[in-house]
Coordinates of C-alpha atoms (C1' of nucleotides) in Angstrom, one line a residue:
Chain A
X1 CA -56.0 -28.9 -66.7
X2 CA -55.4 -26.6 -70.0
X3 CA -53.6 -27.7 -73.0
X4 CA -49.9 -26.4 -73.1
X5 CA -49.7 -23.6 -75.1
X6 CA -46.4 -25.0 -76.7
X7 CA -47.4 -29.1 -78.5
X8 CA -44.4 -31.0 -79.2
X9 CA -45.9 -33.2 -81.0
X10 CA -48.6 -32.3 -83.6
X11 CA -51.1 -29.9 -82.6
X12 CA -54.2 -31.6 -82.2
X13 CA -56.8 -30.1 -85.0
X14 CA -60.5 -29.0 -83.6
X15 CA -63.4 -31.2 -84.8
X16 CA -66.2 -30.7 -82.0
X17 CA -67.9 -28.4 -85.2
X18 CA -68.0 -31.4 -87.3
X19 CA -68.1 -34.6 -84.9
X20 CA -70.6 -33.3 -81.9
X21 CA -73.2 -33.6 -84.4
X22 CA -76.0 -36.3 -84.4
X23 CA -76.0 -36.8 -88.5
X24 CA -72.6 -37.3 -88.0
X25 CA -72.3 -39.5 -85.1
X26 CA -75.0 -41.7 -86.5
X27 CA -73.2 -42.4 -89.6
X28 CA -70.0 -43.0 -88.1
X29 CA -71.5 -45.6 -85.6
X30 CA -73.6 -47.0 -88.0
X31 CA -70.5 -47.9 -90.6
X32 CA -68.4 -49.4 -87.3
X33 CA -71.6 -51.5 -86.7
X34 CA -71.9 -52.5 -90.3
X35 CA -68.1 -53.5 -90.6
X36 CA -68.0 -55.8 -87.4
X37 CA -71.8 -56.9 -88.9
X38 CA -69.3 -57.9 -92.5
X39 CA -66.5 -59.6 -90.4
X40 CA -69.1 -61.6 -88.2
X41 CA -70.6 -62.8 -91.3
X42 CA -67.7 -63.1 -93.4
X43 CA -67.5 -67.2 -93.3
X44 CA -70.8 -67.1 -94.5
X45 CA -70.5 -64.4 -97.2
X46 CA -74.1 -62.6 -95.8
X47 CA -74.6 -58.5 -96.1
X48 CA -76.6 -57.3 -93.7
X49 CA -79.4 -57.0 -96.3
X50 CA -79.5 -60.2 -97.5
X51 CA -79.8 -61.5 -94.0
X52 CA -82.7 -59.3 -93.3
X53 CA -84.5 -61.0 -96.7
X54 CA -83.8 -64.3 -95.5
X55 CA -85.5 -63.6 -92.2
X56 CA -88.1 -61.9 -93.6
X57 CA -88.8 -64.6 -96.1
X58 CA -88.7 -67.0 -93.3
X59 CA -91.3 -65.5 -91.2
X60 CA -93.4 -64.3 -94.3
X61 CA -93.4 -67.1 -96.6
X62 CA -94.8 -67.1 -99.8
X63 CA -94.7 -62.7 -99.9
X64 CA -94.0 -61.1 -103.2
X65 CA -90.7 -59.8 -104.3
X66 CA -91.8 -55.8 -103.9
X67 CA -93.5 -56.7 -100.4
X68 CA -90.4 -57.9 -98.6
X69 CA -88.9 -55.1 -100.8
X70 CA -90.7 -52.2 -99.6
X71 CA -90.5 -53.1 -95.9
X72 CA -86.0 -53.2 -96.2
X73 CA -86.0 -49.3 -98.2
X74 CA -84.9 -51.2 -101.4
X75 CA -86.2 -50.4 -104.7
X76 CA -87.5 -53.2 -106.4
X77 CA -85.3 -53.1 -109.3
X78 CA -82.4 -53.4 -107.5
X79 CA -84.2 -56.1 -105.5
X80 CA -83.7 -58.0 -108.4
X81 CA -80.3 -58.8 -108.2
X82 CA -80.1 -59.3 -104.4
X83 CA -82.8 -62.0 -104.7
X84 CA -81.5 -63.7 -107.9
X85 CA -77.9 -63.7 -106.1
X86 CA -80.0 -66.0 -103.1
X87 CA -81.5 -67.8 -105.1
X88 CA -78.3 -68.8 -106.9
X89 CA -76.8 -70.1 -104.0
X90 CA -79.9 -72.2 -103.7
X91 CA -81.4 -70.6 -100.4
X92 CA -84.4 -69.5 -101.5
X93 CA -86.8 -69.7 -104.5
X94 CA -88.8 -67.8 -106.8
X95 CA -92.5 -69.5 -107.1
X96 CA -95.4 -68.6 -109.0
X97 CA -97.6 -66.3 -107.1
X98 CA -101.3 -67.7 -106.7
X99 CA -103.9 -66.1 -108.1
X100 CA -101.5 -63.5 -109.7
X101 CA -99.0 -64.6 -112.6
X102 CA -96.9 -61.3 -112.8
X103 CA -96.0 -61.8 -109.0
X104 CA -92.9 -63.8 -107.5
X105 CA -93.6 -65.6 -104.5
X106 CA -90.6 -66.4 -102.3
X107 CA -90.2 -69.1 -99.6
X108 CA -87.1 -70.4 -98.4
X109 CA -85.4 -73.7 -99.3
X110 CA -84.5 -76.4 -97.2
X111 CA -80.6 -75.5 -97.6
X112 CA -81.7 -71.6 -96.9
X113 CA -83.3 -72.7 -93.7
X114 CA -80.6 -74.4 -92.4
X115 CA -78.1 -71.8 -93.7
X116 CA -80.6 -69.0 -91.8
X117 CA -80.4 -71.0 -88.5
X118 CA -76.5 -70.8 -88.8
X119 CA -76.8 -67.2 -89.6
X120 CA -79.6 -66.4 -86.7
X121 CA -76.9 -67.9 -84.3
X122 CA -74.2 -65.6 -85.4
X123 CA -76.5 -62.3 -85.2
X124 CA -77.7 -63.4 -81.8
X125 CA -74.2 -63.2 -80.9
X126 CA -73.7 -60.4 -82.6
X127 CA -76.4 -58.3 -81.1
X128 CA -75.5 -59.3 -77.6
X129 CA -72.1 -58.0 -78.2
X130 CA -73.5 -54.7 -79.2
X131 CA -76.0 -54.9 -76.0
X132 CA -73.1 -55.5 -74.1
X133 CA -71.1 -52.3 -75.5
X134 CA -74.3 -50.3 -74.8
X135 CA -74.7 -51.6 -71.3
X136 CA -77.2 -53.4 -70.8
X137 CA -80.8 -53.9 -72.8
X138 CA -82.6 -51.1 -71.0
X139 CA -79.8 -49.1 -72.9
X140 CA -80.4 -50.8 -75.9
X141 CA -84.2 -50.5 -75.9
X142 CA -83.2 -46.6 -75.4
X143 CA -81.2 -46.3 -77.9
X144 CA -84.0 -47.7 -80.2
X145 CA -86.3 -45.3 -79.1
X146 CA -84.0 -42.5 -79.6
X147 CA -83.3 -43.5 -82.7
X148 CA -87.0 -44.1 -83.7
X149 CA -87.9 -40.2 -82.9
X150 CA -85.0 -39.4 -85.6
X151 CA -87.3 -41.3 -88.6
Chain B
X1 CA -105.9 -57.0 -77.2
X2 CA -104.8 -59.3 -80.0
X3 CA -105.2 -59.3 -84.0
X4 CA -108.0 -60.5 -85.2
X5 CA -108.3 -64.2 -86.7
X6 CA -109.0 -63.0 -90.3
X7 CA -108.0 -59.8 -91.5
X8 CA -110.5 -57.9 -94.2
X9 CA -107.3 -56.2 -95.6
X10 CA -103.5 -57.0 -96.5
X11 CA -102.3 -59.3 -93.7
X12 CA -99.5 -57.7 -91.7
X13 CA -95.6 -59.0 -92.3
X14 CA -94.0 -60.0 -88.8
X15 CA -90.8 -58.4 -89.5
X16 CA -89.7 -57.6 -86.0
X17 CA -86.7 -60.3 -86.0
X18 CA -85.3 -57.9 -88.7
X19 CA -86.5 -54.8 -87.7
X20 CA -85.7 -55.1 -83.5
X21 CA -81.9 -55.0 -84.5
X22 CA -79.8 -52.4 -83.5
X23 CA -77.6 -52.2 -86.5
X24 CA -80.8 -52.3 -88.7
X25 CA -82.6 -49.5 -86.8
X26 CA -79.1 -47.6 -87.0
X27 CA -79.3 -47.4 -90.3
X28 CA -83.0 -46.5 -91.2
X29 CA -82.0 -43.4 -88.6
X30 CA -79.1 -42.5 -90.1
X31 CA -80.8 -42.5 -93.8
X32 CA -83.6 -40.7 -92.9
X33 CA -81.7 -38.1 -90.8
X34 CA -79.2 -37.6 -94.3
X35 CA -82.1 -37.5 -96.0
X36 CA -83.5 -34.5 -94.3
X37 CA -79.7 -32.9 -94.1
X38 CA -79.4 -33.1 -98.2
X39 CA -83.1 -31.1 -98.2
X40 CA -82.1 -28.7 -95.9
X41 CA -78.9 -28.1 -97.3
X42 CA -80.2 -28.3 -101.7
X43 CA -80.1 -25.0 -102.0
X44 CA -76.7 -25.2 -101.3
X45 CA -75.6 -27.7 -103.1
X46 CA -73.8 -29.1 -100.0
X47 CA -73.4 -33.4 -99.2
X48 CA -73.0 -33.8 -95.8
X49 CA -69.0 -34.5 -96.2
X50 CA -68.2 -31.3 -98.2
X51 CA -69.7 -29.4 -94.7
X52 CA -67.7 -31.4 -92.9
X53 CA -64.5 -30.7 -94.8
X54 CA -65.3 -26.8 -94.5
X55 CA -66.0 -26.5 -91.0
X56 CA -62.8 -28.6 -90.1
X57 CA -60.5 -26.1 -93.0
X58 CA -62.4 -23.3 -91.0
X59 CA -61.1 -24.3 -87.7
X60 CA -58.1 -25.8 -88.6
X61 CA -56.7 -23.6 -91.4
X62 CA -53.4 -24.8 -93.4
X63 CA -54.0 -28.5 -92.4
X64 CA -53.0 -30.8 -95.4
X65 CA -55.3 -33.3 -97.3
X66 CA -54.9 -36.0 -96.1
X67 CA -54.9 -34.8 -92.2
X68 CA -58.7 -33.4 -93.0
X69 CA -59.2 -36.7 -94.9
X70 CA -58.2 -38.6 -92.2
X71 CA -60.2 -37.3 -89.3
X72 CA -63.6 -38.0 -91.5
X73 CA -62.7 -41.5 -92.5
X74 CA -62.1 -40.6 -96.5
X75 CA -59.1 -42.2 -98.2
X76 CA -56.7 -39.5 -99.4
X77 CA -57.4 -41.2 -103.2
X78 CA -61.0 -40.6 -102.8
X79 CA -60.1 -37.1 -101.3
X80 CA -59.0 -35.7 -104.2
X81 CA -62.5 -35.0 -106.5
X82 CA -64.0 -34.0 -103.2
X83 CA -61.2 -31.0 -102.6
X84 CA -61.1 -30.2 -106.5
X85 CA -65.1 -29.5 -106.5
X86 CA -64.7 -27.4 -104.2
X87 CA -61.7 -26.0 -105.0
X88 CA -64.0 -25.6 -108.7
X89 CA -66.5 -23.5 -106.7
X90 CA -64.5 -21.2 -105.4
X91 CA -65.1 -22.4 -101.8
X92 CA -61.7 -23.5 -101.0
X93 CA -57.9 -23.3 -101.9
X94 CA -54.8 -25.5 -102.0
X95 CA -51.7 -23.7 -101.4
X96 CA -48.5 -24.7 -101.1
X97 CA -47.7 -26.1 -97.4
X98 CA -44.4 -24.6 -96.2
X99 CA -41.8 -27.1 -94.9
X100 CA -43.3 -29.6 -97.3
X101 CA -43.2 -29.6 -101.1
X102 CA -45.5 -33.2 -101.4
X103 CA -48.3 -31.2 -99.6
X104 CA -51.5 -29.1 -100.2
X105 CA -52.5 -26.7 -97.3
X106 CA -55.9 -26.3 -97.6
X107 CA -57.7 -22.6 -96.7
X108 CA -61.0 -21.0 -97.1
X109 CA -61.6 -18.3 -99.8
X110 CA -63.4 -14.9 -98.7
X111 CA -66.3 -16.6 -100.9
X112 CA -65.7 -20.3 -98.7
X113 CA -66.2 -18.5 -95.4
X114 CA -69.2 -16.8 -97.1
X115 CA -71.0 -19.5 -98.1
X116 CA -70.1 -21.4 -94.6
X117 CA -71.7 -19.1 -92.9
X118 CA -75.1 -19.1 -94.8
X119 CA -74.1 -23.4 -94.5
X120 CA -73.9 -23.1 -90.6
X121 CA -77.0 -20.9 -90.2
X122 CA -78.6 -23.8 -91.8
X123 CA -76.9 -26.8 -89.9
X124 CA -77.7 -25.2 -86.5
X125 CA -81.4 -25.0 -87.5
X126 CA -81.4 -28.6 -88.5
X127 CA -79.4 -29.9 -85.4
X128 CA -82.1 -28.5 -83.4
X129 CA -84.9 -29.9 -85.3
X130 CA -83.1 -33.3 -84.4
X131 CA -82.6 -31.8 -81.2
X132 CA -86.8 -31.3 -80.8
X133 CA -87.0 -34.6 -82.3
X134 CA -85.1 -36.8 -79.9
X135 CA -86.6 -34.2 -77.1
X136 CA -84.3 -32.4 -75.5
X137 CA -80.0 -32.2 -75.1
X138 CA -80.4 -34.5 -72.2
X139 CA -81.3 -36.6 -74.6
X140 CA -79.0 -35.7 -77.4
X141 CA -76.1 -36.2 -75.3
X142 CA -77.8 -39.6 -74.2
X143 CA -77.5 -40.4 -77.9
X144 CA -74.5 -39.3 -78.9
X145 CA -72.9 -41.3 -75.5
X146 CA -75.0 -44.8 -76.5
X147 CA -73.5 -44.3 -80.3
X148 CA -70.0 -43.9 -78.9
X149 CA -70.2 -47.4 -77.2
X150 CA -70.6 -48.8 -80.5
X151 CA -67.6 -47.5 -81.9
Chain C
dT1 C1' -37.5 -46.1 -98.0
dA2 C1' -41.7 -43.7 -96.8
dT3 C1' -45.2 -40.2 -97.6
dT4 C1' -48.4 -36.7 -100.4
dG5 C1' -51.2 -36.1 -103.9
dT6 C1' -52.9 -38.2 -107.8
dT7 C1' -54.9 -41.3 -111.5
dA8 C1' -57.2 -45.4 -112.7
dT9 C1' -60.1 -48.9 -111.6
dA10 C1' -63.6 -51.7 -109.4
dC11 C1' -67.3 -52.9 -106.5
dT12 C1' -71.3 -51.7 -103.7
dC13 C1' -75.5 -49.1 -103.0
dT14 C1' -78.9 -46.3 -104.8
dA15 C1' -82.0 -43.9 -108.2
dT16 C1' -84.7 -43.5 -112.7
dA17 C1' -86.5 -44.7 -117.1
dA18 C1' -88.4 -48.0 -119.9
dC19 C1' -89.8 -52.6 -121.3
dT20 C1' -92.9 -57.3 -120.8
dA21 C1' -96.5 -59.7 -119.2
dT22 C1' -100.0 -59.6 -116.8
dA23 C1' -104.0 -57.4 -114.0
Chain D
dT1 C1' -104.7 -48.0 -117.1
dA2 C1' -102.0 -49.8 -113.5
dT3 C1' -98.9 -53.2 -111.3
dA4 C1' -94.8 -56.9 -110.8
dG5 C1' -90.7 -58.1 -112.3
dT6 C1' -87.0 -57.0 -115.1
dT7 C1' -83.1 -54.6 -117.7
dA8 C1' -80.2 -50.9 -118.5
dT9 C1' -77.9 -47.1 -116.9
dA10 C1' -76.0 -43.5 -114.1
dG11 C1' -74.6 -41.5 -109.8
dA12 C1' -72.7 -41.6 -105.3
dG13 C1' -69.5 -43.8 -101.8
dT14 C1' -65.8 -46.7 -101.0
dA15 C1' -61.5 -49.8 -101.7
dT16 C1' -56.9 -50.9 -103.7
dA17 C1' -52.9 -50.5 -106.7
dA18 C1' -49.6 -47.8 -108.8
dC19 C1' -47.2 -43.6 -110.2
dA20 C1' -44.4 -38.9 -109.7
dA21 C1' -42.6 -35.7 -106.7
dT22 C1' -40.7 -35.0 -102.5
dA23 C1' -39.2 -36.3 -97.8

DNA sequence: TATTGTTATACTCTATAACTATA
DNA sequence: TATAGTTATAGAGTATAACAATA
């Protein structure tokens, strides 16, 4: 019922202060997420960001660099680098822009798209385990709303 | 009913196989909820961390480094310049922890639990701001359960 | 041997300023 | 003059290795 008043172990320290907090609770799910996102990705060497350029690329072909840039939260000079990095490993290419030459337009090559149908497989997976650990999609659609309210 | 044929302005992105994503929406919440924290609390001074690091050496006075590292998920290495700048502000001390010459005990200073106070005035207001935002502690707690089961 | 605090180091993510070529 | 992409740079946050003092 109580705690005894005597531990003989270590005394357990208080934390509700610090960890029944949303800001907190949020970041500390959100890096577990992120880590099993790293090690479910790992044999393909994907961060979660790049995976959400290569989808956006995908189903926005031919979009400018600070377009798909804007919609991720990342500024477009460090952009840069992230897209330079996939385009490197040969899954997806800069183009010239029609109708404006200062503009990169990105598409996805034929190696990206199969690499991208590979990685789509492994997030499906990987979002039904995390609808599974929330119980159910109802839950999940919840917690999206939830979290919506919070932006 | 549905989008028209031919848009007169930008045409929209489809972005919702990135964007319908729990660990996506996770983090867009949890930056723009440490956003707000880091305006709230500029006057202070205070990153969301060094609060956390007060309240726990307020409840849990005498607790060495690395146990207060620990329970927030910092390595002890990385520990150190946190405890030092605040140790440099007059916030907090490290004294010598009886029974063990390796260790810091870490306390409040009469200016620490000053300055926590004006800090928890301040945190209390904001967790009820997310409070209003989510709409309600029904739903808070509903939250904070859902984020648990993705731990 | 193992642990505490520490230093050094490196890598990621993020933020800003400034340059270039185009518009 | 403004914008797209780029470079350089600096600041957080995080990760590992190694060391001295102590257990």
């Amino acid at each position: 019922m109580t705690a005894p008043l005597i531990s003989q172990t270590e005394p357990e320290l208080r934390t509700e202060a610090t960890t029944d907090i949303v800001g907190y609770r949020l970041r500390r799910a959100q890096l577990s997420v992120f880590q099993r996102f790293n090690a479910a990705f790992e044999m393909l060497n994907l961060r979660p960001a790049e995976y959400s350029v290569l989808v956006l690329i995908a189903d926005n072909p031919g979009r400018k660099q600070t377009e798909i840039a804007e919609i991720l939260g990342i500024k477009r000079a460090n952009f840069v680098a992230l897209v330079t990095g996939l385009e490197t490993r040969g899954l997806i290419e800069r183009q010239a822009a029609p109708g404006d030459r200062r503009a990169n337009a990105l598409y996805l090559t034929a190696d990206g798209v199969k690499f991208l149908d590979e990685a789509r497989a492994i997030q499906d997976r990987f979002e039904a385990d995390c609808i599974a650990r929330l119980g159910g999609v109802e839950r999940r659609d919840a917690l999206l709303r939830l979290l919506d309210t919070l932006c």
